[in-house]
PDB file of C-alpha atoms in Angstrom:
ATOM      1  CA  UNK A   1      12.696  54.437 -13.670  1.00 52.00           C
ATOM      2  CA  UNK A   2      11.091  56.032 -16.978  1.00 58.00           C
ATOM      3  CA  UNK A   3       7.393  57.281 -17.122  1.00 61.00           C
ATOM      4  CA  UNK A   4       5.478  55.689 -19.883  1.00 67.00           C
ATOM      5  CA  UNK A   5       5.589  58.229 -22.647  1.00 68.00           C
ATOM      6  CA  UNK A   6       3.166  57.837 -25.614  1.00 68.00           C
ATOM      7  CA  UNK A   7       5.070  58.200 -28.719  1.00 71.00           C
ATOM      8  CA  UNK A   8       3.427  60.263 -31.281  1.00 74.00           C
ATOM      9  CA  UNK A   9       2.974  58.256 -34.605  1.00 72.00           C
ATOM     10  CA  UNK A  10       5.215  59.192 -37.387  1.00 73.00           C
ATOM     11  CA  UNK A  11       3.475  61.402 -39.936  1.00 75.00           C
ATOM     12  CA  UNK A  12       2.812  60.087 -43.160  1.00 79.00           C
ATOM     13  CA  UNK A  13       5.064  60.977 -46.145  1.00 80.00           C
ATOM     14  CA  UNK A  14       3.548  63.008 -48.826  1.00 80.00           C
ATOM     15  CA  UNK A  15       4.734  65.068 -51.810  1.00 79.00           C
ATOM     16  CA  UNK A  16       4.237  68.744 -52.058  1.00 75.00           C
ATOM     17  CA  UNK A  17       0.970  68.150 -53.829  1.00 77.00           C
ATOM     18  CA  UNK A  18      -0.151  65.756 -51.266  1.00 80.00           C
ATOM     19  CA  UNK A  19       0.050  62.393 -52.965  1.00 83.00           C
ATOM     20  CA  UNK A  20       1.667  59.427 -51.222  1.00 88.00           C
ATOM     21  CA  UNK A  21       5.258  58.914 -52.900  1.00 85.00           C
ATOM     22  CA  UNK A  22       4.491  55.635 -54.421  1.00 86.00           C
ATOM     23  CA  UNK A  23       1.304  56.503 -55.921  1.00 89.00           C
ATOM     24  CA  UNK A  24       2.780  59.719 -57.424  1.00 88.00           C
ATOM     25  CA  UNK A  25       5.520  57.502 -58.861  1.00 89.00           C
ATOM     26  CA  UNK A  26       3.270  55.004 -60.219  1.00 92.00           C
ATOM     27  CA  UNK A  27       0.819  57.611 -61.910  1.00 91.00           C
ATOM     28  CA  UNK A  28       3.779  59.483 -63.318  1.00 92.00           C
ATOM     29  CA  UNK A  29       5.283  56.129 -64.978  1.00 91.00           C
ATOM     30  CA  UNK A  30       1.592  55.271 -66.213  1.00 92.00           C
ATOM     31  CA  UNK A  31       1.090  58.722 -67.579  1.00 92.00           C
ATOM     32  CA  UNK A  32       4.616  58.681 -69.163  1.00 90.00           C
ATOM     33  CA  UNK A  33       3.689  55.284 -70.987  1.00 87.00           C
ATOM     34  CA  UNK A  34       0.232  56.112 -72.027  1.00 87.00           C
ATOM     35  CA  UNK A  35      -0.276  58.299 -75.131  1.00 84.00           C
ATOM     36  CA  UNK A  36      -2.551  61.493 -75.395  1.00 88.00           C
ATOM     37  CA  UNK A  37      -2.648  65.059 -74.421  1.00 91.00           C
ATOM     38  CA  UNK A  38      -4.153  64.552 -70.860  1.00 93.00           C
ATOM     39  CA  UNK A  39      -1.413  61.903 -70.180  1.00 91.00           C
ATOM     40  CA  UNK A  40       1.274  64.403 -71.228  1.00 93.00           C
ATOM     41  CA  UNK A  41      -0.105  67.007 -68.712  1.00 93.00           C
ATOM     42  CA  UNK A  42      -0.417  64.221 -66.081  1.00 93.00           C
ATOM     43  CA  UNK A  43       3.426  63.120 -66.823  1.00 93.00           C
ATOM     44  CA  UNK A  44       4.516  66.851 -66.468  1.00 93.00           C
ATOM     45  CA  UNK A  45       2.370  67.365 -63.187  1.00 91.00           C
ATOM     46  CA  UNK A  46       3.619  64.253 -61.263  1.00 92.00           C
ATOM     47  CA  UNK A  47       7.055  64.859 -62.709  1.00 91.00           C
ATOM     48  CA  UNK A  48       7.477  68.179 -61.049  1.00 88.00           C
ATOM     49  CA  UNK A  49       5.853  67.196 -58.110  1.00 89.00           C
ATOM     50  CA  UNK A  50       8.443  64.382 -57.676  1.00 89.00           C
ATOM     51  CA  UNK A  51      11.174  66.469 -58.335  1.00 88.00           C
ATOM     52  CA  UNK A  52      10.104  69.312 -56.107  1.00 85.00           C
ATOM     53  CA  UNK A  53       9.291  66.771 -53.342  1.00 86.00           C
ATOM     54  CA  UNK A  54      12.769  65.698 -53.090  1.00 83.00           C
ATOM     55  CA  UNK A  55      12.454  62.645 -55.401  1.00 85.00           C
ATOM     56  CA  UNK A  56      15.110  63.999 -58.061  1.00 90.00           C
ATOM     57  CA  UNK A  57      17.459  60.941 -58.056  1.00 91.00           C
ATOM     58  CA  UNK A  58      14.548  58.660 -58.302  1.00 91.00           C
ATOM     59  CA  UNK A  59      12.960  60.492 -60.976  1.00 92.00           C
ATOM     60  CA  UNK A  60      16.083  60.280 -62.981  1.00 94.00           C
ATOM     61  CA  UNK A  61      16.409  56.550 -62.476  1.00 94.00           C
ATOM     62  CA  UNK A  62      12.673  56.180 -63.362  1.00 93.00           C
ATOM     63  CA  UNK A  63      13.661  58.307 -66.735  1.00 94.00           C
ATOM     64  CA  UNK A  64      16.456  56.128 -67.652  1.00 93.00           C
ATOM     65  CA  UNK A  65      14.586  52.924 -66.829  1.00 92.00           C
ATOM     66  CA  UNK A  66      11.749  54.000 -68.798  1.00 91.00           C
ATOM     67  CA  UNK A  67      14.075  54.867 -72.010  1.00 91.00           C
ATOM     68  CA  UNK A  68      15.901  51.513 -71.660  1.00 90.00           C
ATOM     69  CA  UNK A  69      12.661  49.454 -71.351  1.00 88.00           C
ATOM     70  CA  UNK A  70      10.192  51.317 -73.426  1.00 85.00           C
ATOM     71  CA  UNK A  71      12.419  53.202 -76.167  1.00 86.00           C
ATOM     72  CA  UNK A  72      15.343  50.668 -76.311  1.00 81.00           C
ATOM     73  CA  UNK A  73      17.195  50.484 -79.828  1.00 78.00           C
ATOM     74  CA  UNK A  74      14.062  52.123 -81.386  1.00 75.00           C
ATOM     75  CA  UNK A  75      15.633  55.609 -80.948  1.00 81.00           C
ATOM     76  CA  UNK A  76      19.403  55.131 -79.732  1.00 84.00           C
ATOM     77  CA  UNK A  77      19.980  59.073 -79.890  1.00 89.00           C
ATOM     78  CA  UNK A  78      17.635  59.518 -76.936  1.00 90.00           C
ATOM     79  CA  UNK A  79      20.441  57.741 -74.651  1.00 92.00           C
ATOM     80  CA  UNK A  80      22.921  60.649 -75.707  1.00 92.00           C
ATOM     81  CA  UNK A  81      20.311  63.372 -75.208  1.00 93.00           C
ATOM     82  CA  UNK A  82      19.473  62.035 -71.742  1.00 94.00           C
ATOM     83  CA  UNK A  83      23.080  61.782 -70.831  1.00 95.00           C
ATOM     84  CA  UNK A  84      23.606  65.370 -71.711  1.00 94.00           C
ATOM     85  CA  UNK A  85      20.331  66.949 -70.178  1.00 93.00           C
ATOM     86  CA  UNK A  86      20.965  65.157 -67.103  1.00 94.00           C
ATOM     87  CA  UNK A  87      24.430  66.399 -66.563  1.00 94.00           C
ATOM     88  CA  UNK A  88      23.211  69.758 -67.245  1.00 92.00           C
ATOM     89  CA  UNK A  89      20.578  69.440 -64.608  1.00 92.00           C
ATOM     90  CA  UNK A  90      22.939  67.809 -62.278  1.00 93.00           C
ATOM     91  CA  UNK A  91      25.162  70.870 -62.544  1.00 93.00           C
ATOM     92  CA  UNK A  92      22.136  73.063 -61.739  1.00 91.00           C
ATOM     93  CA  UNK A  93      21.428  70.810 -58.754  1.00 91.00           C
ATOM     94  CA  UNK A  94      24.845  71.018 -57.339  1.00 92.00           C
ATOM     95  CA  UNK A  95      25.011  74.842 -57.885  1.00 92.00           C
ATOM     96  CA  UNK A  96      21.806  75.986 -56.503  1.00 89.00           C
ATOM     97  CA  UNK A  97      19.985  75.373 -53.258  1.00 88.00           C
ATOM     98  CA  UNK A  98      16.600  73.759 -53.058  1.00 84.00           C
ATOM     99  CA  UNK A  99      14.249  76.624 -53.217  1.00 84.00           C
ATOM    100  CA  UNK A 100      16.175  78.653 -55.739  1.00 88.00           C
ATOM    101  CA  UNK A 101      16.378  75.359 -58.093  1.00 86.00           C
ATOM    102  CA  UNK A 102      12.649  74.904 -58.219  1.00 83.00           C
ATOM    103  CA  UNK A 103      12.069  78.708 -59.001  1.00 87.00           C
ATOM    104  CA  UNK A 104      14.898  78.473 -61.684  1.00 89.00           C
ATOM    105  CA  UNK A 105      13.491  78.948 -65.229  1.00 91.00           C
ATOM    106  CA  UNK A 106      16.393  76.831 -67.004  1.00 91.00           C
ATOM    107  CA  UNK A 107      15.765  73.863 -64.412  1.00 91.00           C
ATOM    108  CA  UNK A 108      11.804  73.880 -65.021  1.00 90.00           C
ATOM    109  CA  UNK A 109      12.499  74.251 -68.878  1.00 92.00           C
ATOM    110  CA  UNK A 110      15.062  71.034 -68.751  1.00 92.00           C
ATOM    111  CA  UNK A 111      12.513  69.015 -66.732  1.00 92.00           C
ATOM    112  CA  UNK A 112       9.493  69.817 -68.979  1.00 92.00           C
ATOM    113  CA  UNK A 113      11.754  69.544 -72.155  1.00 94.00           C
ATOM    114  CA  UNK A 114      13.040  65.828 -71.045  1.00 93.00           C
ATOM    115  CA  UNK A 115       9.565  64.742 -70.611  1.00 93.00           C
ATOM    116  CA  UNK A 116       8.166  65.922 -73.802  1.00 93.00           C
ATOM    117  CA  UNK A 117      11.258  64.327 -75.848  1.00 92.00           C
ATOM    118  CA  UNK A 118      10.847  61.185 -74.115  1.00 90.00           C
ATOM    119  CA  UNK A 119       7.253  61.074 -74.961  1.00 87.00           C
ATOM    120  CA  UNK A 120       7.980  61.733 -78.612  1.00 87.00           C
ATOM    121  CA  UNK A 121      10.207  58.726 -78.901  1.00 83.00           C
ATOM    122  CA  UNK A 122       9.024  55.679 -80.769  1.00 80.00           C
ATOM    123  CA  UNK A 123       7.977  53.168 -78.321  1.00 75.00           C
ATOM    124  CA  UNK A 124       9.342  49.512 -78.646  1.00 71.00           C
ATOM    125  CA  UNK A 125       6.577  47.024 -78.959  1.00 68.00           C
ATOM    126  CA  UNK A 126       6.225  44.309 -76.159  1.00 65.00           C
ATOM    127  CA  UNK A 127       6.750  40.883 -77.226  1.00 67.00           C
ATOM    128  CA  UNK A 128       3.630  38.862 -76.061  1.00 70.00           C
ATOM    129  CA  UNK A 129       4.001  35.627 -74.379  1.00 70.00           C
ATOM    130  CA  UNK A 130       2.730  32.665 -76.454  1.00 72.00           C
ATOM    131  CA  UNK A 131      -0.415  31.272 -75.451  1.00 74.00           C
ATOM    132  CA  UNK A 132      -0.809  27.478 -75.467  1.00 69.00           C
ATOM    133  CA  UNK A 133      -4.576  26.257 -75.550  1.00 71.00           C
ATOM    134  CA  UNK A 134      -5.724  23.677 -73.072  1.00 69.00           C
ATOM    135  CA  UNK A 135      -6.946  21.627 -75.933  1.00 67.00           C
ATOM    136  CA  UNK A 136      -3.054  20.577 -76.560  1.00 69.00           C
ATOM    137  CA  UNK A 137      -2.580  19.457 -73.150  1.00 65.00           C
ATOM    138  CA  UNK A 138      -2.596  15.890 -72.418  1.00 67.00           C
ATOM    139  CA  UNK A 139      -2.413  14.185 -69.054  1.00 69.00           C
ATOM    140  CA  UNK A 140       1.216  14.338 -67.759  1.00 65.00           C
ATOM    141  CA  UNK A 141       2.165  16.733 -70.113  1.00 61.00           C
ATOM    142  CA  UNK A 142       3.923  19.281 -67.519  1.00 63.00           C
ATOM    143  CA  UNK A 143       5.599  16.311 -66.162  1.00 64.00           C
ATOM    144  CA  UNK A 144       7.353  15.220 -69.437  1.00 57.00           C
ATOM    145  CA  UNK A 145       8.504  18.669 -70.203  1.00 58.00           C
ATOM    146  CA  UNK A 146      10.211  18.872 -66.607  1.00 58.00           C
ATOM    147  CA  UNK A 147      11.903  15.422 -66.718  1.00 55.00           C
ATOM    148  CA  UNK A 148      13.881  16.306 -70.335  1.00 52.00           C
TER     149      UNK A 148
END
């Protein structure tokens, strides 16, 4: 018969700077989308924290998603640039071990350069949803729309 053993709770995941990964990721995307010098610094900080904490693949996906969603066809050359730079970074990731990668000047330069270039792209305007005032709603207006 097994003795009752208290299991230790799993330690909470944290990035190298001590952030929760989800909070760090959200702050990175917010800083990337907002303008200003302070937000550029925040984007660099959270970006390097994510990459150095093992979130390189998630960071790359976020970069692509941001470019598709916020830049779009406003600057089509960004996609050629991203493909080239990310393939160079992937080569460094496969060639170097983890500690050597974070200390590599070329890798650090590529990460920061990618953020600077992405922030300088013209962002696509978001299309606002049309607003319908309550004064035009008659009784049964929604039911009439759903039956057509």
